[in-house]
Amino acid sequence: MLTRKIKLWDINAHITCRLCSGYLIDATTVTECLHTFCRSCLVKYLEENNTCPTCRIVIHQSHPLQYIGHDRTMQDIVYKLVPGLQEAEMRKQREFYHKLGLEVPGDIKGETCSAKQHLDSHRNGETKADDSSNKEAAEEKQEEDGDYHRSDEQVSICLECNSSKLRGLKRKWIRCSAQATVLHLKKFIAKKLNLSSFNEIV
């Protein structure tokens, strides 16, 4: 199988923030148009504007900050594509809190440890076969606690019919956890439509 090397420069436009021209940090996406920016850049921009910096679509007339969401997938992609970016960002954040004499938040400590473990495992050529099972166990425990991912970052998803023969939904917006997958959505829709199997949904 032929492989083709792609230079980072060729994909920079897809992993950089239009507002600061740097690589995406704490990637945050506008739910209306799916354009992505650094969270701090976008929040600062929306203090005086209510449109997307890229396409100028109105996000919301009065509360645009409620219609943006953390994009974990995009941030993971950026960190994997740009060598040393995650470690450098975590170091900057730790230095910032130390300079102010504040305790480093737990999520930053956790991300730092995760990044170190990720690098160590790749350097040693190791893979963890039980990662998926650990993740499933964690999800099950969270559901048992009765939270059902309500405390997660939330995203809004619009369900549109791709056929003119079908009548559009009255309620076509779903608000769910940012961790929800396409499979979760298919199962949800199948249940709402009383379908015998979610595989009937295309």
CSV table of C-alpha atoms in Angstrom, one decimal:
chain,number,residue,atom,x,y,z
A,1,MET,CA,0.0,0.0,0.0
A,2,LEU,CA,1.4,3.4,-1.1
A,3,THR,CA,1.8,6.0,1.6
A,4,ARG,CA,2.0,9.8,1.1
A,5,LYS,CA,3.7,12.2,3.4
A,6,ILE,CA,1.8,15.4,4.1
A,7,LYS,CA,3.6,18.4,5.5
A,8,LEU,CA,2.1,20.1,8.5
A,9,TRP,CA,2.0,23.3,6.6
A,10,ASP,CA,-0.5,21.9,4.2
A,11,ILE,CA,-3.1,21.3,6.9
A,12,ASN,CA,-2.3,24.3,9.0
A,13,ALA,CA,-5.5,26.1,7.9
A,14,HIS,CA,-7.6,23.4,9.5
A,15,ILE,CA,-5.9,23.3,12.9
A,16,THR,CA,-5.2,27.0,13.5
A,17,CYS,CA,-7.4,29.6,15.0
A,18,ARG,CA,-8.5,32.3,12.6
A,19,LEU,CA,-8.5,34.9,15.4
A,20,CYS,CA,-4.9,34.5,16.8
A,21,SER,CA,-3.4,32.5,13.9
A,22,GLY,CA,-1.9,30.1,16.4
A,23,TYR,CA,-2.6,26.4,16.8
A,24,LEU,CA,-5.9,25.6,18.4
A,25,ILE,CA,-5.8,25.5,22.2
A,26,ASP,CA,-8.9,24.4,24.1
A,27,ALA,CA,-10.7,24.1,20.7
A,28,THR,CA,-14.2,25.4,20.8
A,29,THR,CA,-16.7,25.1,18.0
A,30,VAL,CA,-19.7,27.2,17.1
A,31,THR,CA,-22.7,24.8,17.0
A,32,GLU,CA,-24.5,26.8,14.3
A,33,CYS,CA,-21.7,26.6,11.6
A,34,LEU,CA,-19.1,24.2,13.1
A,35,HIS,CA,-16.2,26.7,12.7
A,36,THR,CA,-13.5,26.2,15.5
A,37,PHE,CA,-11.4,28.6,17.4
A,38,CYS,CA,-9.3,28.8,20.6
A,39,ARG,CA,-11.8,29.1,23.5
A,40,SER,CA,-10.2,32.2,25.0
A,41,CYS,CA,-10.1,33.9,21.6
A,42,LEU,CA,-13.7,33.1,20.8
A,43,VAL,CA,-15.0,34.1,24.2
A,44,LYS,CA,-13.2,37.5,24.0
A,45,TYR,CA,-14.5,38.0,20.5
A,46,LEU,CA,-18.1,37.3,21.5
A,47,GLU,CA,-18.0,39.9,24.3
A,48,GLU,CA,-18.6,42.5,21.6
A,49,ASN,CA,-19.9,40.5,18.7
A,50,ASN,CA,-22.6,37.8,18.1
A,51,THR,CA,-21.5,36.4,14.7
A,52,CYS,CA,-19.0,33.7,13.7
A,53,PRO,CA,-15.6,35.3,13.0
A,54,THR,CA,-15.2,33.1,9.9
A,55,CYS,CA,-18.6,33.0,8.1
A,56,ARG,CA,-20.3,36.0,9.9
A,57,ILE,CA,-23.5,33.9,10.5
A,58,VAL,CA,-25.4,35.2,13.6
A,59,ILE,CA,-24.7,32.7,16.4
A,60,HIS,CA,-27.4,34.2,18.7
A,61,GLN,CA,-28.7,37.7,19.0
A,62,SER,CA,-28.2,38.1,22.8
A,63,HIS,CA,-26.5,35.0,24.2
A,64,PRO,CA,-23.9,33.6,21.7
A,65,LEU,CA,-21.7,32.1,24.4
A,66,GLN,CA,-24.5,29.5,25.0
A,67,TYR,CA,-24.1,28.2,21.5
A,68,ILE,CA,-20.4,27.2,21.5
A,69,GLY,CA,-19.0,24.0,22.8
A,70,HIS,CA,-15.6,22.4,23.6
A,71,ASP,CA,-14.4,20.2,20.7
A,72,ARG,CA,-12.4,17.4,22.3
A,73,THR,CA,-12.0,15.6,19.1
A,74,MET,CA,-10.4,18.5,17.3
A,75,GLN,CA,-8.2,19.3,20.2
A,76,ASP,CA,-7.0,15.7,20.3
A,77,ILE,CA,-6.2,15.9,16.6
A,78,VAL,CA,-4.2,19.1,17.0
A,79,TYR,CA,-2.2,17.7,19.9
A,80,LYS,CA,-1.4,14.6,17.9
A,81,LEU,CA,-0.4,16.5,14.8
A,82,VAL,CA,1.8,19.2,16.4
A,83,PRO,CA,4.8,17.7,18.3
A,84,GLY,CA,5.3,19.1,21.8
A,85,LEU,CA,2.3,21.4,21.7
A,86,GLN,CA,0.3,19.8,24.5
A,87,GLU,CA,3.3,19.6,26.9
A,88,ALA,CA,4.2,23.3,26.1
A,89,GLU,CA,0.6,24.4,26.8
A,90,MET,CA,0.3,22.5,30.1
A,91,ARG,CA,3.7,23.9,31.2
A,92,LYS,CA,2.5,27.5,30.4
A,93,GLN,CA,-0.7,27.0,32.4
A,94,ARG,CA,1.2,25.5,35.4
A,95,GLU,CA,3.6,28.4,35.3
A,96,PHE,CA,0.7,30.9,35.2
A,97,TYR,CA,-0.9,29.5,38.3
A,98,HIS,CA,2.4,29.3,40.1
A,99,LYS,CA,3.1,32.9,39.3
A,100,LEU,CA,-0.2,34.0,40.8
A,101,GLY,CA,0.4,31.8,43.8
A,102,LEU,CA,-2.7,29.7,43.1
A,103,GLU,CA,-3.1,25.9,43.2
A,104,VAL,CA,-3.0,24.2,39.8
A,105,PRO,CA,-6.5,22.9,38.9
A,106,GLY,CA,-7.0,19.2,38.9
A,107,ASP,CA,-7.9,19.0,35.2
A,108,ILE,CA,-4.6,20.5,34.2
A,109,LYS,CA,-2.7,18.1,36.5
A,110,GLY,CA,-4.7,15.2,35.0
A,111,GLU,CA,-4.0,16.3,31.4
A,112,THR,CA,-0.3,16.7,32.1
A,113,CYS,CA,-0.2,13.1,33.5
A,114,SER,CA,-2.2,11.7,30.6
A,115,ALA,CA,0.1,13.4,28.1
A,116,LYS,CA,3.2,12.1,29.8
A,117,GLN,CA,1.8,8.5,29.9
A,118,HIS,CA,0.7,8.8,26.3
A,119,LEU,CA,4.2,9.8,25.2
A,120,ASP,CA,5.9,7.2,27.4
A,121,SER,CA,3.7,4.4,26.0
A,122,HIS,CA,4.5,5.5,22.4
A,123,ARG,CA,8.2,5.8,23.1
A,124,ASN,CA,8.3,2.3,24.6
A,125,GLY,CA,6.1,0.9,21.8
A,126,GLU,CA,3.5,-0.2,24.4
A,127,THR,CA,-0.2,-0.4,23.9
A,128,LYS,CA,-2.8,-0.8,26.6
A,129,ALA,CA,-5.4,-3.4,25.6
A,130,ASP,CA,-7.6,-2.7,28.5
A,131,ASP,CA,-8.1,1.0,27.8
A,132,SER,CA,-11.5,0.4,26.2
A,133,SER,CA,-12.7,-1.8,29.0
A,134,ASN,CA,-11.6,0.8,31.6
A,135,LYS,CA,-13.5,3.5,29.7
A,136,GLU,CA,-16.7,1.3,29.5
A,137,ALA,CA,-16.4,0.6,33.3
A,138,ALA,CA,-16.1,4.3,34.0
A,139,GLU,CA,-19.1,5.2,31.9
A,140,GLU,CA,-21.2,2.5,33.6
A,141,LYS,CA,-20.2,3.8,37.0
A,142,GLN,CA,-21.2,7.3,36.0
A,143,GLU,CA,-24.6,6.1,34.9
A,144,GLU,CA,-25.0,4.2,38.1
A,145,ASP,CA,-24.4,7.4,40.0
A,146,GLY,CA,-27.4,8.9,38.3
A,147,ASP,CA,-25.6,11.7,36.5
A,148,TYR,CA,-26.1,10.3,32.9
A,149,HIS,CA,-23.4,12.7,31.6
A,150,ARG,CA,-25.4,15.8,32.4
A,151,SER,CA,-22.4,17.4,34.0
A,152,ASP,CA,-20.4,17.0,30.7
A,153,GLU,CA,-19.8,19.7,28.2
A,154,GLN,CA,-23.1,19.9,26.2
A,155,VAL,CA,-23.6,20.2,22.4
A,156,SER,CA,-26.6,20.9,20.3
A,157,ILE,CA,-27.3,18.6,17.2
A,158,CYS,CA,-29.8,19.4,14.5
A,159,LEU,CA,-31.6,16.5,12.8
A,160,GLU,CA,-32.4,17.3,9.2
A,161,CYS,CA,-34.2,15.0,6.7
A,162,ASN,CA,-32.2,14.4,3.5
A,163,SER,CA,-35.3,13.5,1.5
A,164,SER,CA,-38.1,15.9,0.4
A,165,LYS,CA,-40.6,13.0,0.7
A,166,LEU,CA,-40.2,12.9,4.5
A,167,ARG,CA,-41.8,15.5,6.7
A,168,GLY,CA,-39.4,17.5,8.8
A,169,LEU,CA,-39.4,17.1,12.6
A,170,LYS,CA,-41.1,19.6,14.8
A,171,ARG,CA,-38.3,19.3,17.4
A,172,LYS,CA,-35.2,18.8,15.4
A,173,TRP,CA,-32.6,19.8,18.0
A,174,ILE,CA,-31.0,17.4,20.4
A,175,ARG,CA,-28.9,18.6,23.3
A,176,CYS,CA,-26.5,15.9,24.5
A,177,SER,CA,-23.1,15.2,26.0
A,178,ALA,CA,-20.1,16.1,23.9
A,179,GLN,CA,-19.0,12.5,24.4
A,180,ALA,CA,-22.1,11.1,22.6
A,181,THR,CA,-21.3,9.1,19.5
A,182,VAL,CA,-23.2,8.6,16.3
A,183,LEU,CA,-24.2,5.2,17.6
A,184,HIS,CA,-25.7,6.7,20.7
A,185,LEU,CA,-27.7,9.1,18.5
A,186,LYS,CA,-28.9,6.3,16.2
A,187,LYS,CA,-30.1,4.2,19.2
A,188,PHE,CA,-31.9,7.3,20.6
A,189,ILE,CA,-33.7,8.0,17.3
A,190,ALA,CA,-34.6,4.3,16.9
A,191,LYS,CA,-36.2,4.3,20.3
A,192,LYS,CA,-38.2,7.5,19.6
A,193,LEU,CA,-39.4,6.2,16.2
A,194,ASN,CA,-40.2,2.7,17.7
A,195,LEU,CA,-37.9,1.0,15.2
A,196,SER,CA,-36.9,-2.6,15.9
A,197,SER,CA,-33.3,-1.9,15.2
A,198,PHE,CA,-31.1,1.2,15.1
A,199,ASN,CA,-29.4,-0.3,12.0
A,200,GLU,CA,-32.5,0.8,10.0
A,201,ILE,CA,-31.3,4.4,10.4
A,202,VAL,CA,-29.0,5.5,7.7
